[in-house]
Structure formats: C-alpha cells, structure tokens
PDB file of C-alpha atoms in Angstrom:
ATOM      1  CA  VAL A   1      -6.284  20.492  -3.970  1.00 45.00           C
ATOM      2  CA  GLN A   2      -6.333  24.276  -4.322  1.00 49.00           C
ATOM      3  CA  LEU A   3      -7.819  24.537  -0.815  1.00 45.00           C
ATOM      4  CA  ALA A   4      -4.880  22.629   0.624  1.00 44.00           C
ATOM      5  CA  LEU A   5      -2.392  24.915  -1.099  1.00 46.00           C
ATOM      6  CA  ALA A   6      -4.239  27.934   0.277  1.00 43.00           C
ATOM      7  CA  GLU A   7      -3.988  26.327   3.740  1.00 51.00           C
ATOM      8  CA  VAL A   8      -7.740  26.328   4.291  1.00 52.00           C
ATOM      9  CA  PRO A   9      -8.517  24.307   7.465  1.00 55.00           C
ATOM     10  CA  ALA A  10     -10.476  21.605   5.592  1.00 56.00           C
ATOM     11  CA  GLY A  11      -7.858  21.555   2.840  1.00 66.00           C
ATOM     12  CA  SER A  12      -5.672  18.961   4.576  1.00 77.00           C
ATOM     13  CA  THR A  13      -8.487  16.443   4.703  1.00 80.00           C
ATOM     14  CA  LEU A  14      -9.410  17.067   1.081  1.00 83.00           C
ATOM     15  CA  LEU A  15      -5.795  16.719   0.010  1.00 84.00           C
ATOM     16  CA  LYS A  16      -5.417  13.375   1.779  1.00 85.00           C
ATOM     17  CA  GLU A  17      -8.603  12.116   0.150  1.00 88.00           C
ATOM     18  CA  SER A  18      -7.550  13.405  -3.263  1.00 89.00           C
ATOM     19  CA  VAL A  19      -4.329  11.360  -3.246  1.00 90.00           C
ATOM     20  CA  SER A  20      -6.391   8.177  -3.468  1.00 90.00           C
ATOM     21  CA  ASP A  21      -9.002   9.552  -5.882  1.00 91.00           C
ATOM     22  CA  PRO A  22      -9.812   7.077  -8.669  1.00 91.00           C
ATOM     23  CA  ASP A  23      -9.389   9.844 -11.255  1.00 92.00           C
ATOM     24  CA  PRO A  24      -5.619   9.869 -11.944  1.00 90.00           C
ATOM     25  CA  ARG A  25      -5.732  13.574 -12.822  1.00 92.00           C
ATOM     26  CA  VAL A  26      -7.082  14.429  -9.367  1.00 91.00           C
ATOM     27  CA  ALA A  27      -4.603  12.111  -7.628  1.00 92.00           C
ATOM     28  CA  ALA A  28      -1.681  13.567  -9.633  1.00 92.00           C
ATOM     29  CA  ALA A  29      -2.747  17.122  -8.769  1.00 91.00           C
ATOM     30  CA  ALA A  30      -2.892  16.115  -5.104  1.00 90.00           C
ATOM     31  CA  LEU A  31       0.640  14.655  -5.292  1.00 92.00           C
ATOM     32  CA  GLU A  32       1.892  17.856  -6.906  1.00 91.00           C
ATOM     33  CA  ALA A  33       0.256  19.826  -4.090  1.00 89.00           C
ATOM     34  CA  LEU A  34       1.943  17.568  -1.530  1.00 87.00           C
ATOM     35  CA  ALA A  35       5.306  18.442  -3.060  1.00 88.00           C
ATOM     36  CA  ARG A  36       4.718  22.107  -2.194  1.00 87.00           C
ATOM     37  CA  SER A  37       2.817  21.544   1.039  1.00 84.00           C
ATOM     38  CA  THR A  38       4.202  22.405   4.460  1.00 81.00           C
ATOM     39  CA  GLU A  39       1.859  19.899   6.123  1.00 79.00           C
ATOM     40  CA  THR A  40       3.555  17.279   8.276  1.00 79.00           C
ATOM     41  CA  PHE A  41       1.509  14.433   6.727  1.00 85.00           C
ATOM     42  CA  SER A  42       2.838  15.122   3.216  1.00 89.00           C
ATOM     43  CA  ASP A  43       5.825  12.784   3.492  1.00 93.00           C
ATOM     44  CA  ALA A  44       3.661   9.957   4.836  1.00 93.00           C
ATOM     45  CA  GLU A  45       1.151  10.342   2.008  1.00 93.00           C
ATOM     46  CA  LEU A  46       3.889  10.368  -0.635  1.00 94.00           C
ATOM     47  CA  ALA A  47       5.615   7.389   0.994  1.00 95.00           C
ATOM     48  CA  ALA A  48       2.360   5.401   0.887  1.00 94.00           C
ATOM     49  CA  VAL A  49       2.042   5.990  -2.867  1.00 94.00           C
ATOM     50  CA  LEU A  50       5.707   5.059  -3.429  1.00 95.00           C
ATOM     51  CA  ARG A  51       5.322   1.820  -1.441  1.00 95.00           C
ATOM     52  CA  GLU A  52       2.168   0.646  -3.225  1.00 93.00           C
ATOM     53  CA  PRO A  53       3.062  -1.806  -6.006  1.00 91.00           C
ATOM     54  CA  LYS A  54      -0.311  -1.260  -7.699  1.00 91.00           C
ATOM     55  CA  THR A  55       0.188   2.494  -8.131  1.00 91.00           C
ATOM     56  CA  PRO A  56      -0.331   3.338 -11.830  1.00 91.00           C
ATOM     57  CA  LEU A  57       2.970   4.229 -13.536  1.00 91.00           C
ATOM     58  CA  GLU A  58       1.938   7.812 -14.355  1.00 90.00           C
ATOM     59  CA  LEU A  59       0.930   8.432 -10.747  1.00 93.00           C
ATOM     60  CA  PHE A  60       4.091   6.780  -9.449  1.00 94.00           C
ATOM     61  CA  ASP A  61       6.193   9.004 -11.682  1.00 94.00           C
ATOM     62  CA  THR A  62       4.387  12.069 -10.277  1.00 95.00           C
ATOM     63  CA  ALA A  63       5.082  10.811  -6.738  1.00 95.00           C
ATOM     64  CA  VAL A  64       8.799  10.424  -7.539  1.00 96.00           C
ATOM     65  CA  MET A  65       8.933  13.991  -8.897  1.00 96.00           C
ATOM     66  CA  ALA A  66       7.093  15.230  -5.781  1.00 95.00           C
ATOM     67  CA  ALA A  67       9.622  13.419  -3.566  1.00 95.00           C
ATOM     68  CA  GLU A  68      12.435  15.054  -5.522  1.00 95.00           C
ATOM     69  CA  GLU A  69      10.843  18.463  -4.991  1.00 95.00           C
ATOM     70  CA  ARG A  70      10.237  17.920  -1.235  1.00 94.00           C
ATOM     71  CA  LYS A  71      13.831  16.746  -0.644  1.00 93.00           C
ATOM     72  CA  SER A  72      12.837  15.024   2.588  1.00 93.00           C
ATOM     73  CA  LEU A  73      15.037  12.352   4.146  1.00 92.00           C
ATOM     74  CA  ALA A  74      11.839  10.527   5.160  1.00 92.00           C
ATOM     75  CA  LEU A  75      11.206   9.682   1.501  1.00 94.00           C
ATOM     76  CA  VAL A  76      14.525   7.940   0.832  1.00 93.00           C
ATOM     77  CA  GLU A  77      13.494   4.560   2.225  1.00 93.00           C
ATOM     78  CA  PRO A  78      10.275   4.343   0.176  1.00 95.00           C
ATOM     79  CA  LEU A  79      12.159   5.486  -2.937  1.00 95.00           C
ATOM     80  CA  ILE A  80      14.801   2.797  -2.496  1.00 92.00           C
ATOM     81  CA  GLY A  81      12.080   0.229  -1.828  1.00 92.00           C
ATOM     82  CA  ALA A  82      10.454   1.235  -5.097  1.00 91.00           C
ATOM     83  CA  LEU A  83      13.605   0.153  -6.934  1.00 87.00           C
ATOM     84  CA  GLU A  84      12.655  -3.409  -5.989  1.00 86.00           C
ATOM     85  CA  ILE A  85       9.109  -2.926  -7.316  1.00 87.00           C
ATOM     86  CA  PHE A  86      10.319  -1.560 -10.646  1.00 86.00           C
ATOM     87  CA  ARG A  87      12.932  -4.069 -11.737  1.00 82.00           C
ATOM     88  CA  GLY A  88      13.506  -4.945 -15.339  1.00 79.00           C
ATOM     89  CA  ARG A  89      14.548  -3.203 -18.506  1.00 79.00           C
ATOM     90  CA  GLU A  90      11.141  -1.674 -19.179  1.00 84.00           C
ATOM     91  CA  TYR A  91      11.451   0.455 -16.026  1.00 87.00           C
ATOM     92  CA  VAL A  92      14.833   2.087 -16.701  1.00 89.00           C
ATOM     93  CA  GLU A  93      13.342   5.611 -16.831  1.00 91.00           C
ATOM     94  CA  ILE A  94      11.481   5.130 -13.564  1.00 91.00           C
ATOM     95  CA  ARG A  95      14.631   3.871 -11.836  1.00 91.00           C
ATOM     96  CA  GLN A  96      16.562   6.845 -13.211  1.00 92.00           C
ATOM     97  CA  GLY A  97      13.876   9.147 -11.767  1.00 94.00           C
ATOM     98  CA  ILE A  98      14.237   7.471  -8.377  1.00 94.00           C
ATOM     99  CA  VAL A  99      18.017   7.900  -8.446  1.00 92.00           C
ATOM    100  CA  LYS A 100      17.546  11.558  -9.443  1.00 94.00           C
ATOM    101  CA  ALA A 101      15.163  12.096  -6.510  1.00 95.00           C
ATOM    102  CA  VAL A 102      17.538  10.476  -4.000  1.00 92.00           C
ATOM    103  CA  THR A 103      20.408  12.541  -5.408  1.00 91.00           C
ATOM    104  CA  ALA A 104      18.361  15.735  -4.911  1.00 93.00           C
ATOM    105  CA  ILE A 105      17.573  14.697  -1.327  1.00 93.00           C
ATOM    106  CA  ASN A 106      21.270  14.029  -0.692  1.00 90.00           C
ATOM    107  CA  LYS A 107      22.253  17.454  -2.040  1.00 90.00           C
ATOM    108  CA  ALA A 108      19.566  19.211   0.021  1.00 91.00           C
ATOM    109  CA  ASN A 109      20.761  17.548   3.217  1.00 88.00           C
ATOM    110  CA  PRO A 110      24.554  18.028   3.296  1.00 84.00           C
ATOM    111  CA  GLY A 111      26.260  16.213   6.107  1.00 77.00           C
ATOM    112  CA  ARG A 112      23.244  13.927   6.463  1.00 71.00           C
ATOM    113  CA  LYS A 113      23.539  11.848   3.336  1.00 60.00           C
ATOM    114  CA  ALA A 114      20.409   9.798   2.955  1.00 56.00           C
ATOM    115  CA  VAL A 115      22.232   6.998   1.202  1.00 60.00           C
ATOM    116  CA  ARG A 116      25.517   6.552  -0.601  1.00 57.00           C
ATOM    117  CA  MET A 117      24.666   6.419  -4.267  1.00 55.00           C
ATOM    118  CA  ALA A 118      27.083   3.524  -4.767  1.00 48.00           C
ATOM    119  CA  SER A 119      24.958   1.458  -2.385  1.00 55.00           C
ATOM    120  CA  LEU A 120      21.734   2.411  -4.133  1.00 55.00           C
ATOM    121  CA  LEU A 121      22.637   0.563  -7.308  1.00 53.00           C
ATOM    122  CA  PRO A 122      25.726  -1.457  -8.104  1.00 45.00           C
ATOM    123  CA  GLY A 123      27.576   1.658  -9.297  1.00 42.00           C
ATOM    124  CA  LYS A 124      25.591   2.179 -12.464  1.00 42.00           C
ATOM    125  CA  ILE A 125      22.234   2.487 -14.105  1.00 43.00           C
ATOM    126  CA  THR A 126      21.891   0.213 -17.080  1.00 42.00           C
ATOM    127  CA  ALA A 127      20.270   1.022 -20.370  1.00 41.00           C
ATOM    128  CA  PRO A 128      20.195  -0.872 -23.652  1.00 41.00           C
ATOM    129  CA  ALA A 129      23.396  -0.418 -25.626  1.00 42.00           C
ATOM    130  CA  ALA A 130      23.626   0.940 -29.131  1.00 41.00           C
ATOM    131  CA  PRO A 131      25.203  -1.295 -31.788  1.00 42.00           C
ATOM    132  CA  ARG A 132      29.001  -1.286 -31.730  1.00 39.00           C
ATOM    133  CA  ALA A 133      31.478  -1.591 -34.553  1.00 40.00           C
ATOM    134  CA  SER A 134      33.229  -4.934 -34.618  1.00 37.00           C
ATOM    135  CA  LEU A 135      37.001  -4.918 -34.254  1.00 37.00           C
ATOM    136  CA  GLU A 136      37.268  -7.871 -36.635  1.00 39.00           C
ATOM    137  CA  ALA A 137      35.124  -6.416 -39.412  1.00 39.00           C
ATOM    138  CA  ALA A 138      34.187  -3.042 -40.799  1.00 38.00           C
ATOM    139  CA  SER A 139      30.472  -3.728 -40.395  1.00 38.00           C
ATOM    140  CA  VAL A 140      28.314  -2.829 -37.417  1.00 39.00           C
ATOM    141  CA  VAL A 141      27.540  -5.849 -35.283  1.00 39.00           C
ATOM    142  CA  PRO A 142      24.490  -5.452 -33.034  1.00 42.00           C
ATOM    143  CA  GLU A 143      24.788  -6.838 -29.533  1.00 43.00           C
ATOM    144  CA  PRO A 144      21.168  -6.941 -28.340  1.00 42.00           C
ATOM    145  CA  LYS A 145      21.784  -8.103 -24.773  1.00 45.00           C
ATOM    146  CA  GLU A 146      24.727  -5.855 -23.987  1.00 45.00           C
ATOM    147  CA  MET A 147      24.204  -3.080 -21.477  1.00 46.00           C
ATOM    148  CA  ILE A 148      26.089   0.183 -21.129  1.00 46.00           C
ATOM    149  CA  SER A 149      27.043   1.697 -17.790  1.00 46.00           C
ATOM    150  CA  VAL A 150      26.059   5.200 -16.801  1.00 48.00           C
ATOM    151  CA  PRO A 151      27.950   6.241 -13.670  1.00 50.00           C
ATOM    152  CA  ILE A 152      25.961   7.744 -10.826  1.00 56.00           C
ATOM    153  CA  VAL A 153      27.458  10.970  -9.606  1.00 52.00           C
ATOM    154  CA  PRO A 154      27.224  11.140  -5.784  1.00 51.00           C
TER     155      PRO A 154
END
C-alpha cells in the first residue's frame, strides 16, 4: 500500500491486489490509499467494493469514506446502488454515510450535480424516534415503531 502511495511502478498492481486481501486490515489500508491515489483505476476498484453485497461492513464503511474523500462522480452510481443493499433499520448509519459521501461529491462538482438529494431518498433519512410525551397524559408514552425525519440538505 505504501508503494502505491509513493507511486512506485509496481505499486499499482500491489494496491489492486491489496483491495481484495483476506486480511481486512490490509484491504482497509488499500481502500484508504485509493482515496488519496491519482491512479485512474481507483474509482473502478472502489466501485467494485461498493457493489459487492458480501463486502464486510467495516470494509464497506471504509470504501464509503474513501468515496467521500475522492469526490468522484463515477462513484455516485455504486453508492446509490449500495442503498439497496443496506436496507433496514440496522443500517441507518451506513445509509447516512452514503448520503454524506454523495453530498460531498455534489459539493465538489458544482454545476454537475451527481444526483438531487431529494431523489436519493424520499426526502429524509429515518432513525428510531425517542419517546414522546402524550398530549392526553402527563406521562411519557413510548412509540417503538415511530420514525423521525431528518431532512437532507442538498
């Protein structure tokens, strides 16, 4: 990974191989290197990790942060596709990371908006709601299935 960052000729090959290393620490370091790399294959390697449903969560999270750092329009489609992979309440933080990455890409590419944030999600990111006070009683009434809306700022 360090060879790739130093732009050693064999570094590109090693970096590509490191992304799929079975040791998650090596693969994560390779993804972090891709975020800072000027190599043309970097977006394709990151996109492959983002598209793979079997990517371990920790590695996927590193790939999302790398995409946010690269700010490449080529990574928007795989990021949006990942929203379909990570559906469900247990993935709220991952979806928020994806939205943050797409927002960063949008800001880095003014005039060439990658995607309207309103079309990315139905206008909000949902998270479990905190208990609310009942209007009929002075006690706190938990509403376990209620969701709160967090607006996405375009």
